[in-house]
Short mmCIF file of C-alpha atoms in Angstrom, two decimals:
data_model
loop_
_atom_site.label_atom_id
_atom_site.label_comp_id
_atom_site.label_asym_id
_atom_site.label_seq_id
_atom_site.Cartn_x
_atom_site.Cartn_y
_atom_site.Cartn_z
CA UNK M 15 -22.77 -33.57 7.17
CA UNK M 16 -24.07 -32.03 10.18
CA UNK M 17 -23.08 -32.60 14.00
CA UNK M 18 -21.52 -31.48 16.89
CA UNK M 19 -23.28 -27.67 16.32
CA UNK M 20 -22.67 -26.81 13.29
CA UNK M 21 -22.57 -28.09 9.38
CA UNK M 22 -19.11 -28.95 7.19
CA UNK M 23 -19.22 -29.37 3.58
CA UNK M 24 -16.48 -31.98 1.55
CA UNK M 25 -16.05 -33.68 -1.41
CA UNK M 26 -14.40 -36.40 1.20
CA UNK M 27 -15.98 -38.62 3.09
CA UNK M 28 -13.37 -39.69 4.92
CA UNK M 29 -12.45 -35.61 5.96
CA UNK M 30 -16.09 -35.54 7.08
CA UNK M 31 -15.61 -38.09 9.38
CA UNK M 32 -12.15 -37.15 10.69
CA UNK M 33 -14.12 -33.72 11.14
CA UNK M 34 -16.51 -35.05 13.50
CA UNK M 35 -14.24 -37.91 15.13
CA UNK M 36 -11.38 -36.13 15.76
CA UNK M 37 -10.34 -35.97 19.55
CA UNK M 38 -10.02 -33.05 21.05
CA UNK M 39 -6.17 -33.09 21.86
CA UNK M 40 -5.40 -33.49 18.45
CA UNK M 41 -7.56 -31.26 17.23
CA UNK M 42 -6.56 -27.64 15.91
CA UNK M 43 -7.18 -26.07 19.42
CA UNK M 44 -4.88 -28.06 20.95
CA UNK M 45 -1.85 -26.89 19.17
CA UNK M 46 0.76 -24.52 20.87
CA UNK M 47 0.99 -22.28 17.45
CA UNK M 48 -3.04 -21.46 17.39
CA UNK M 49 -3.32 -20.95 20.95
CA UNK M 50 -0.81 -18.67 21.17
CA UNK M 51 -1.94 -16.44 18.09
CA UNK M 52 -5.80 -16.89 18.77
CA UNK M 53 -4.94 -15.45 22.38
CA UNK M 54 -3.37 -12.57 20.96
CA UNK M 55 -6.42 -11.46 18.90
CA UNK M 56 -9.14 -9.37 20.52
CA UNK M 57 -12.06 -11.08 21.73
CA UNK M 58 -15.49 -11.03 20.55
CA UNK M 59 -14.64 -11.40 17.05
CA UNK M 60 -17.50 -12.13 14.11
CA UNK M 61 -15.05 -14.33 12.75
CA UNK M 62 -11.50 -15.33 12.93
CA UNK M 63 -9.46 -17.06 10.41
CA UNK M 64 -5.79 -19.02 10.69
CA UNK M 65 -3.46 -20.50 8.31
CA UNK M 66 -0.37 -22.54 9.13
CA UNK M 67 2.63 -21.29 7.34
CA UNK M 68 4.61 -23.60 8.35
CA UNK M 69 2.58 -26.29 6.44
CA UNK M 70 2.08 -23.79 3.72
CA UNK M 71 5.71 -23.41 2.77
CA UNK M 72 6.40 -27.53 3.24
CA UNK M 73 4.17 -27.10 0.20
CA UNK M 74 7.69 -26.13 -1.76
CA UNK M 75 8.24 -30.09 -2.86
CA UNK M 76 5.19 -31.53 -3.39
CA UNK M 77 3.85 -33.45 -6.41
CA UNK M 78 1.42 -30.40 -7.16
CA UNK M 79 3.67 -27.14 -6.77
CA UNK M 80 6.17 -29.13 -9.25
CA UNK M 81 3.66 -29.60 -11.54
CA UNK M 82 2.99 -26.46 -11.76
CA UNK M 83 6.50 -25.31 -13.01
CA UNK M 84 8.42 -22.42 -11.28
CA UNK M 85 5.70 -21.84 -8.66
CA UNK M 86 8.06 -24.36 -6.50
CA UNK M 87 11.18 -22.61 -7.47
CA UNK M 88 9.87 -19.33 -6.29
CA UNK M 89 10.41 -16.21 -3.97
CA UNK M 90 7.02 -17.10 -2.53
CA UNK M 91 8.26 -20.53 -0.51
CA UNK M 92 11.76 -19.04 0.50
CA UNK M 93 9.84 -15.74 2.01
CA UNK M 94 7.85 -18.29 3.82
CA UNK M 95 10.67 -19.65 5.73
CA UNK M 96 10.97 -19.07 9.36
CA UNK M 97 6.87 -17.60 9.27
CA UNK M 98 5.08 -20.14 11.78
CA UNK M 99 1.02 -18.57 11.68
CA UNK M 100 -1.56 -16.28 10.64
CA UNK M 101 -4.47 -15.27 12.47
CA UNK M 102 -7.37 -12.75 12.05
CA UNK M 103 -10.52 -12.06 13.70
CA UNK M 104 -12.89 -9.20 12.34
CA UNK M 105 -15.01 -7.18 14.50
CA UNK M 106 -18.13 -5.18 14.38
CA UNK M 107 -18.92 -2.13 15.88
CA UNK M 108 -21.18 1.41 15.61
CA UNK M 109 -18.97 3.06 13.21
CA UNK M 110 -18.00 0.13 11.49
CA UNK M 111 -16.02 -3.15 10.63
CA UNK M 112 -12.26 -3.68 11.95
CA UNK M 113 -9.65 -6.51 10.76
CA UNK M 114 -6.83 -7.67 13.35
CA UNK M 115 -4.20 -9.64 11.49
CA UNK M 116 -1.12 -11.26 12.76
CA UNK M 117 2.21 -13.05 11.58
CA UNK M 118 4.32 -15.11 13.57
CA UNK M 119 7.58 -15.79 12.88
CA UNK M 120 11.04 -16.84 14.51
CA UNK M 121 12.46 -13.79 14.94
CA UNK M 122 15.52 -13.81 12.95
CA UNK M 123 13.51 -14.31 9.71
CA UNK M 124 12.03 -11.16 10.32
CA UNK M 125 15.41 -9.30 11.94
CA UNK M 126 14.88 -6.59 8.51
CA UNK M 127 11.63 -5.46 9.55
CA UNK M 128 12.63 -5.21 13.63
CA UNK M 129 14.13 -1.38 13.25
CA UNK M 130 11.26 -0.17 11.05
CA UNK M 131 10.77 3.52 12.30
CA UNK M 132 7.14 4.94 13.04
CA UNK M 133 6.19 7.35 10.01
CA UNK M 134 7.25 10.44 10.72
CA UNK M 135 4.51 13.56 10.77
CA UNK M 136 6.12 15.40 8.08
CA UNK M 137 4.70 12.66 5.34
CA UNK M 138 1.35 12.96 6.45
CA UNK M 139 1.69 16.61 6.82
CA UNK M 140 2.88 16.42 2.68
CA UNK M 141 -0.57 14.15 1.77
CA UNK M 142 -3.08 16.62 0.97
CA UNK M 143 -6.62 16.59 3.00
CA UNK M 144 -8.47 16.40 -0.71
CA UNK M 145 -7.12 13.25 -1.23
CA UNK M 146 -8.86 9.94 -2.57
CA UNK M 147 -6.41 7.55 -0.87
CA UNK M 148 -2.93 7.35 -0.03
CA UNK M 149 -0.10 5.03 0.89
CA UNK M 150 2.33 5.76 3.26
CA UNK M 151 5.80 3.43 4.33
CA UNK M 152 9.21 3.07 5.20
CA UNK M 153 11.14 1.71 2.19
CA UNK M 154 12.70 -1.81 3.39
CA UNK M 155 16.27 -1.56 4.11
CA UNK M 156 18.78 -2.72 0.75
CA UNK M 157 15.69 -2.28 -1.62
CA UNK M 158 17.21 -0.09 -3.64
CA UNK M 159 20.12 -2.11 -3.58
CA UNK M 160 18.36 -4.90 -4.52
CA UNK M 161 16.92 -2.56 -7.62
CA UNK M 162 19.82 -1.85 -8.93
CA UNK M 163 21.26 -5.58 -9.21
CA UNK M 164 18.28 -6.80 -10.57
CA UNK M 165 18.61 -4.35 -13.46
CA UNK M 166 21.74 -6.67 -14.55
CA UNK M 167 21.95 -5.93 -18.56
CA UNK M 168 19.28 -3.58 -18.57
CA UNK M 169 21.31 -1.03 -16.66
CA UNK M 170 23.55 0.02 -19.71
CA UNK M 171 20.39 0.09 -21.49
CA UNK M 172 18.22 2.75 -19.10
CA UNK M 173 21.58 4.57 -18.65
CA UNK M 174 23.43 6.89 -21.25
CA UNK M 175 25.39 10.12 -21.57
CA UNK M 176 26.14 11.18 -18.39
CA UNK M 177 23.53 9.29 -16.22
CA UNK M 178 24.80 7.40 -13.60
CA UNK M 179 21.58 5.61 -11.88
CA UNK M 180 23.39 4.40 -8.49
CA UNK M 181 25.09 7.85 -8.49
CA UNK M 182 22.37 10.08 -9.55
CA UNK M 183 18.96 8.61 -8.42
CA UNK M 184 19.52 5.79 -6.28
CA UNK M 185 22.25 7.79 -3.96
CA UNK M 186 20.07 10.04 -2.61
CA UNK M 187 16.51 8.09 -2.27
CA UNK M 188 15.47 8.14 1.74
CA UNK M 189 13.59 5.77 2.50
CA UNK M 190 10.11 7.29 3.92
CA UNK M 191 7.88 7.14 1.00
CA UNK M 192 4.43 8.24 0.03
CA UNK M 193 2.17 7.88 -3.02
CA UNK M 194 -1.43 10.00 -3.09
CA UNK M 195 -4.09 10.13 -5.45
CA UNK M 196 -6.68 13.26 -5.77
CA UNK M 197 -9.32 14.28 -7.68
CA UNK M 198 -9.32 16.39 -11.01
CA UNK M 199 -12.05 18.31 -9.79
CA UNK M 200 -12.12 21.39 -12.22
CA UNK M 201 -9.04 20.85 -13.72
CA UNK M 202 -9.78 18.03 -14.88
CA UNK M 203 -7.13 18.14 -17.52
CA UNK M 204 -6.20 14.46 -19.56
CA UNK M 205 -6.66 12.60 -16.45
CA UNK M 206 -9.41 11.69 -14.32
CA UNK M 207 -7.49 12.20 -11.38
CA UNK M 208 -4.06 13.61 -10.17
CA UNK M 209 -1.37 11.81 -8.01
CA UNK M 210 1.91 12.50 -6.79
CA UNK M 211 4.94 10.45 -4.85
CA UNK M 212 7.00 12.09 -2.48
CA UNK M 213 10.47 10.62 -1.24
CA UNK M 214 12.93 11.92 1.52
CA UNK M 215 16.34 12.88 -0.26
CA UNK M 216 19.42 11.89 1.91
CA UNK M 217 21.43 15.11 -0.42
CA UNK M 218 18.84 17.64 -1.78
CA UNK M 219 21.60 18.89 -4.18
CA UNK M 220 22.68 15.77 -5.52
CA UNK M 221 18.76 15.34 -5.92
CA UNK M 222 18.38 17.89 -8.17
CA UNK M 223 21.34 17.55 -9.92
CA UNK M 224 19.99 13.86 -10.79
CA UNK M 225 16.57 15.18 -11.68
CA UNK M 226 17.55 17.74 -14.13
CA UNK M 227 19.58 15.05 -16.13
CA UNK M 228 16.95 13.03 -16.14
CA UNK M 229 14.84 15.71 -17.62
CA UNK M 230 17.38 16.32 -20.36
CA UNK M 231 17.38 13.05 -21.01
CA UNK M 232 13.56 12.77 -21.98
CA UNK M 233 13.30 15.81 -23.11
CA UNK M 234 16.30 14.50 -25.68
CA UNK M 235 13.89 11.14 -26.17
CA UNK M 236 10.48 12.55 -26.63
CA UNK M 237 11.63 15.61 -28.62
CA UNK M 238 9.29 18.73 -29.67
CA UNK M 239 6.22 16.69 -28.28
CA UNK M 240 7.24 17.55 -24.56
CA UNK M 241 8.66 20.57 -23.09
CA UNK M 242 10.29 21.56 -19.57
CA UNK M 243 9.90 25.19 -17.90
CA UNK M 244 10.31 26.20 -14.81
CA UNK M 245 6.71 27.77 -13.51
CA UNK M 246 6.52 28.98 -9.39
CA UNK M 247 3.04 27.45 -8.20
CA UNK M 248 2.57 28.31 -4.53
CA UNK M 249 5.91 30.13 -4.46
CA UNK M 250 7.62 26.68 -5.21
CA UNK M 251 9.69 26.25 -8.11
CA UNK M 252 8.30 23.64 -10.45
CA UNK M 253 9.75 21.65 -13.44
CA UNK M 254 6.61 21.47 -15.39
CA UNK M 255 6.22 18.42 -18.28
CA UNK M 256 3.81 20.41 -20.40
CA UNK M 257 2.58 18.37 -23.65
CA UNK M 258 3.93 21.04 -26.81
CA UNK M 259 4.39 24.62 -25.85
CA UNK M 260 0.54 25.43 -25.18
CA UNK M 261 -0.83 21.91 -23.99
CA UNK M 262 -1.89 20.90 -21.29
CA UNK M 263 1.04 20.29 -17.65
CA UNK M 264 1.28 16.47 -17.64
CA UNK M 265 3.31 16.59 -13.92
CA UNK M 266 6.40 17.62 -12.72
CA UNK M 267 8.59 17.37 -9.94
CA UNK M 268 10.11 19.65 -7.39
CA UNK M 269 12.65 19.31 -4.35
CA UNK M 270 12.87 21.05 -0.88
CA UNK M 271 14.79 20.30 2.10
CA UNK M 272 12.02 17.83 2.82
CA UNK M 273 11.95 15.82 -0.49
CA UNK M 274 11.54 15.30 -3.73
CA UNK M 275 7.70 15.05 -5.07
CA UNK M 276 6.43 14.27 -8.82
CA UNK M 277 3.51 15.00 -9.69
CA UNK M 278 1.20 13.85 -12.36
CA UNK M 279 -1.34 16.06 -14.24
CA UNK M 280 -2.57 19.62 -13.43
CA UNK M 281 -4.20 18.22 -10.28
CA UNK M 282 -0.94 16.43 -8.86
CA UNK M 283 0.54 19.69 -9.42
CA UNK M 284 -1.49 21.58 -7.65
CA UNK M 285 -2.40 19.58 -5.00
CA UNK M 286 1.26 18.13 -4.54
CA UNK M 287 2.33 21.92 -4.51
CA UNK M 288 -0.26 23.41 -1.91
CA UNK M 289 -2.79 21.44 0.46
CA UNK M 290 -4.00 21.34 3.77
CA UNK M 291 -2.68 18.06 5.26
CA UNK M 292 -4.81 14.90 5.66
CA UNK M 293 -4.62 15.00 9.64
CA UNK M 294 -7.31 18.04 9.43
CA UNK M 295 -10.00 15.52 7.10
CA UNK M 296 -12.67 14.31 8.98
CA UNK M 297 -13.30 11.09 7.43
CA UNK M 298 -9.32 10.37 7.36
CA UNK M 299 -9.40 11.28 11.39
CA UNK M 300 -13.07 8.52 12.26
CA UNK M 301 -10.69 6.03 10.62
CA UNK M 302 -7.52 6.00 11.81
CA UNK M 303 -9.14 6.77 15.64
CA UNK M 304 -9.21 2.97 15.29
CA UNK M 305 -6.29 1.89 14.31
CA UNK M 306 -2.47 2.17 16.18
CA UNK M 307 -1.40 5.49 17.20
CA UNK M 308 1.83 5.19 15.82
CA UNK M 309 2.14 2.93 12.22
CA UNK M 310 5.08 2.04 10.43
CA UNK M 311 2.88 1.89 7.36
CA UNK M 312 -0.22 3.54 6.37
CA UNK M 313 -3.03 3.12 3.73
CA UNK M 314 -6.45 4.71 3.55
CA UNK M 315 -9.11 5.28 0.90
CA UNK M 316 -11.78 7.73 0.87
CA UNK M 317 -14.36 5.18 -0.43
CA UNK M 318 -16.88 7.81 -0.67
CA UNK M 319 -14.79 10.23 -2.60
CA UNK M 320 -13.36 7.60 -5.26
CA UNK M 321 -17.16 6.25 -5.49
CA UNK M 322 -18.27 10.01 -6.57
CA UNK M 323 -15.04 10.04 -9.18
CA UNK M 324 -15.87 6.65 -10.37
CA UNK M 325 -19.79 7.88 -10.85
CA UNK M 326 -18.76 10.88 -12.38
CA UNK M 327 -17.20 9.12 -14.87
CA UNK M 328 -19.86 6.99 -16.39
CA UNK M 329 -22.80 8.59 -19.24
CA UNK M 330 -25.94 9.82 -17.80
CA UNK M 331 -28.01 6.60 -18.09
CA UNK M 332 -25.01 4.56 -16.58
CA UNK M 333 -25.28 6.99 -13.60
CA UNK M 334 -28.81 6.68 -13.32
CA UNK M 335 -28.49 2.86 -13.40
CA UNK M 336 -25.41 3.32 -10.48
CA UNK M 337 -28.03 5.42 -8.15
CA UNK M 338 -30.47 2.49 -8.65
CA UNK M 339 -28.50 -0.60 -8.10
CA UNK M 340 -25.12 0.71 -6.53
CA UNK M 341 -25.94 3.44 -4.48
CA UNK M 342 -27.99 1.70 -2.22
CA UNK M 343 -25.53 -0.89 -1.34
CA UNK M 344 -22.21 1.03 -1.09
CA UNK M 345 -23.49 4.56 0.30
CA UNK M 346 -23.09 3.99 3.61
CA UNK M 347 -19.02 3.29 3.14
CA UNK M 348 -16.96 5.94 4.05
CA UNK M 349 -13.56 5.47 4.57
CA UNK M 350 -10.70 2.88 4.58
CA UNK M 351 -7.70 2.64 6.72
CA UNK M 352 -4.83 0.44 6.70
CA UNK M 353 -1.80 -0.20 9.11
CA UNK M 354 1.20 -2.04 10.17
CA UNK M 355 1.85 -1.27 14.21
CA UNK M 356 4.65 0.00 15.47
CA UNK M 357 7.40 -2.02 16.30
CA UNK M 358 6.23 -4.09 13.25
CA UNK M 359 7.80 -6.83 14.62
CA UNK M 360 8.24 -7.59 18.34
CA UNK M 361 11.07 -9.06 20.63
CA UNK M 362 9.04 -12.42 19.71
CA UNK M 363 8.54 -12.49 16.17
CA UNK M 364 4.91 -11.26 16.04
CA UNK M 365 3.90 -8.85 13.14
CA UNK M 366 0.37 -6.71 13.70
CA UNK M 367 -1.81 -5.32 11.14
CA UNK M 368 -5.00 -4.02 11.38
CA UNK M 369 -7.57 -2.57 9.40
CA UNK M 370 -10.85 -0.57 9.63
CA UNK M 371 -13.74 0.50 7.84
CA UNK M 372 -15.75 3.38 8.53
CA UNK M 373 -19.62 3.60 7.80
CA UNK M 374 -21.68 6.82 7.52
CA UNK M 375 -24.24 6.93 10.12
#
């Protein structure tokens, strides 16, 4: 049906003509929850969306989400409580498109996200400027906690000899955290990329002293098909996974003062090990120009780069068949940026995210 401006599509008849008879005060403008959240968004917007959570998680007892088994029973509905609206608009502009998201939420729903601490420069200074795409964050506060009882009856099973899991891993886990992914390039090795997680340490001794039984404990499962050495790459000592004693490094892990980082393939090594930081990349520094200066959370993708590794990939007449038909439509991407703002959550309950995409000229 078409009226007022514009055109809505149902399979009611009856919605249609609520749709166009609906009075303006009790119409979705008039509600205290969108006003509030539309007025925080920037203006200008190509388009803005908004949900209400609040109807969304009354959703919990209804005929359908029983019907559909433990989809009413779940974490989804009880993480909803207290969460009041979401909003986004999306924005265009020269050097590309940008997404504004927020959450509202009474504010002691959200009281374990209120302290979340603005990444610190030290775990972008440990992502390496080569890299594909990277996530960055503060691990939430009794995660690991929350690991460890969930393990219930599996715990005796993943633990054995003298491997304590609370006492030698999750002890000593900080909670700034950071996963990267790189490129093979020429060392290509049996992976088509490299990656590697770094982790503050809260006791870089009791790190290592949970590492290296770990280690002894695969090397005890997997046998003669693995071995362990120590090798110095960039004057760093290594533990090296190498597959038999002349194949090819499949990761390993070190730990400094900062850290612990594991790395997997030749490529994670390397690039985990030495690597000019992602602050000096110029695609990583268009992107982020847009976002908050200081995030308590941080994604990005070099959509270029992954595009090349994904091309590279594919048989001669599968890349000639990309440069026709894929090419064209995706070559002007560059780069991808993610964030959560700093405070995540404000005195009022509002969580900000935004997002941005960068296009080559």
């Amino acid at each position: 049906a078409a009226g007022k401006g514009f055109v809505a599509f149902s399979s009611s008849k009856p919605l249609l003509e609520s749709v166009f008879g609906r009075k303006p005060r009790r119409s979705l403008a008039a509600t205290p929850e969108f006003r509030y959240l539309t007025g925080k968004l920037p203006p200008g917007g190509l388009a803005e969306v908004y949900i209400d959570l609040r109807f969304v998680s009354s959703l919990k007892n209804t005929r359908t989400t029983r019907a559909a088994g433990r989809l009413g029973d779940s974490e989804f509905f009880s993480k909803l409580q207290g969460w009041k609206g979401l909003a986004g608009s999306l924005r265009a502009e020269d050097s590309g498109l940008g997404l504004e998201m927020l959450m509202h939420s009474d504010p002691m729903a959200v009281a374990e996200f209120a302290d979340s601490p603005p990444l610190s420069q030290a775990v972008l200074d440990g992502v390496s400027a080569n890299a594909l795409g990277f996530m960055a964050f503060h691990v939430p506060r009794g995660f690991y906690e929350e690991i460890l009882s969930g393990l219930g009856d599996s715990l005796a099973a993943l633990e054995g000899g003298d491997i304590d899991l609370g006492r030698d891993v999750f002890s000593w886990l900080g909670g700034e955290v950071s996963l990267v992914v790189v490129p093979a390039g020429a060392t290509r090795g049996i992976f088509p990329v490299g990656a590697y997680f770094s982790v503050a340490t809260t006791q870089p001794s009791a790190a290592a002293t949970g590492m290296r039984k770990l280690s002894e404990a695969a090397a005890d499962l997997l046998g003669p098909e693995v071995v362990f050495e120590i090798r110095s790459i960039a004057g760093k000592d290594w533990t090296v996974l190498r597959s038999g004693e002349s194949g090819p490094a499949l990761g390993g892990y070190a730990i400094d003062p900062s850290g612990l980082r594991v790395a997997l393939g030749q490529a994670g090594l390397e690039e985990a090990a030495s690597h000019s930081a992602i602050t000096s990349a110029t695609s990583y520094r268009a992107v982020v120009a847009h976002l908050s200066p200081r995030s308590t959370s941080l994604a990005y993708v070099d959509v270029a780069g992954s595009l090349g590794v994904a091309r590279r990939l594919l048989k001669p007449a599968e890349q000639a068949e990309w440069d026709e038909e894929i090419g064209p439509v995706l070559g002007k991407l560059d780069a991808l940026a993610v964030s959560g703002a700093f405070p995540l959550v404000d005195k009022d309950g509002l969580m900000r995210m935004s997002a941005f995409l960068t296009v080559k000229p």
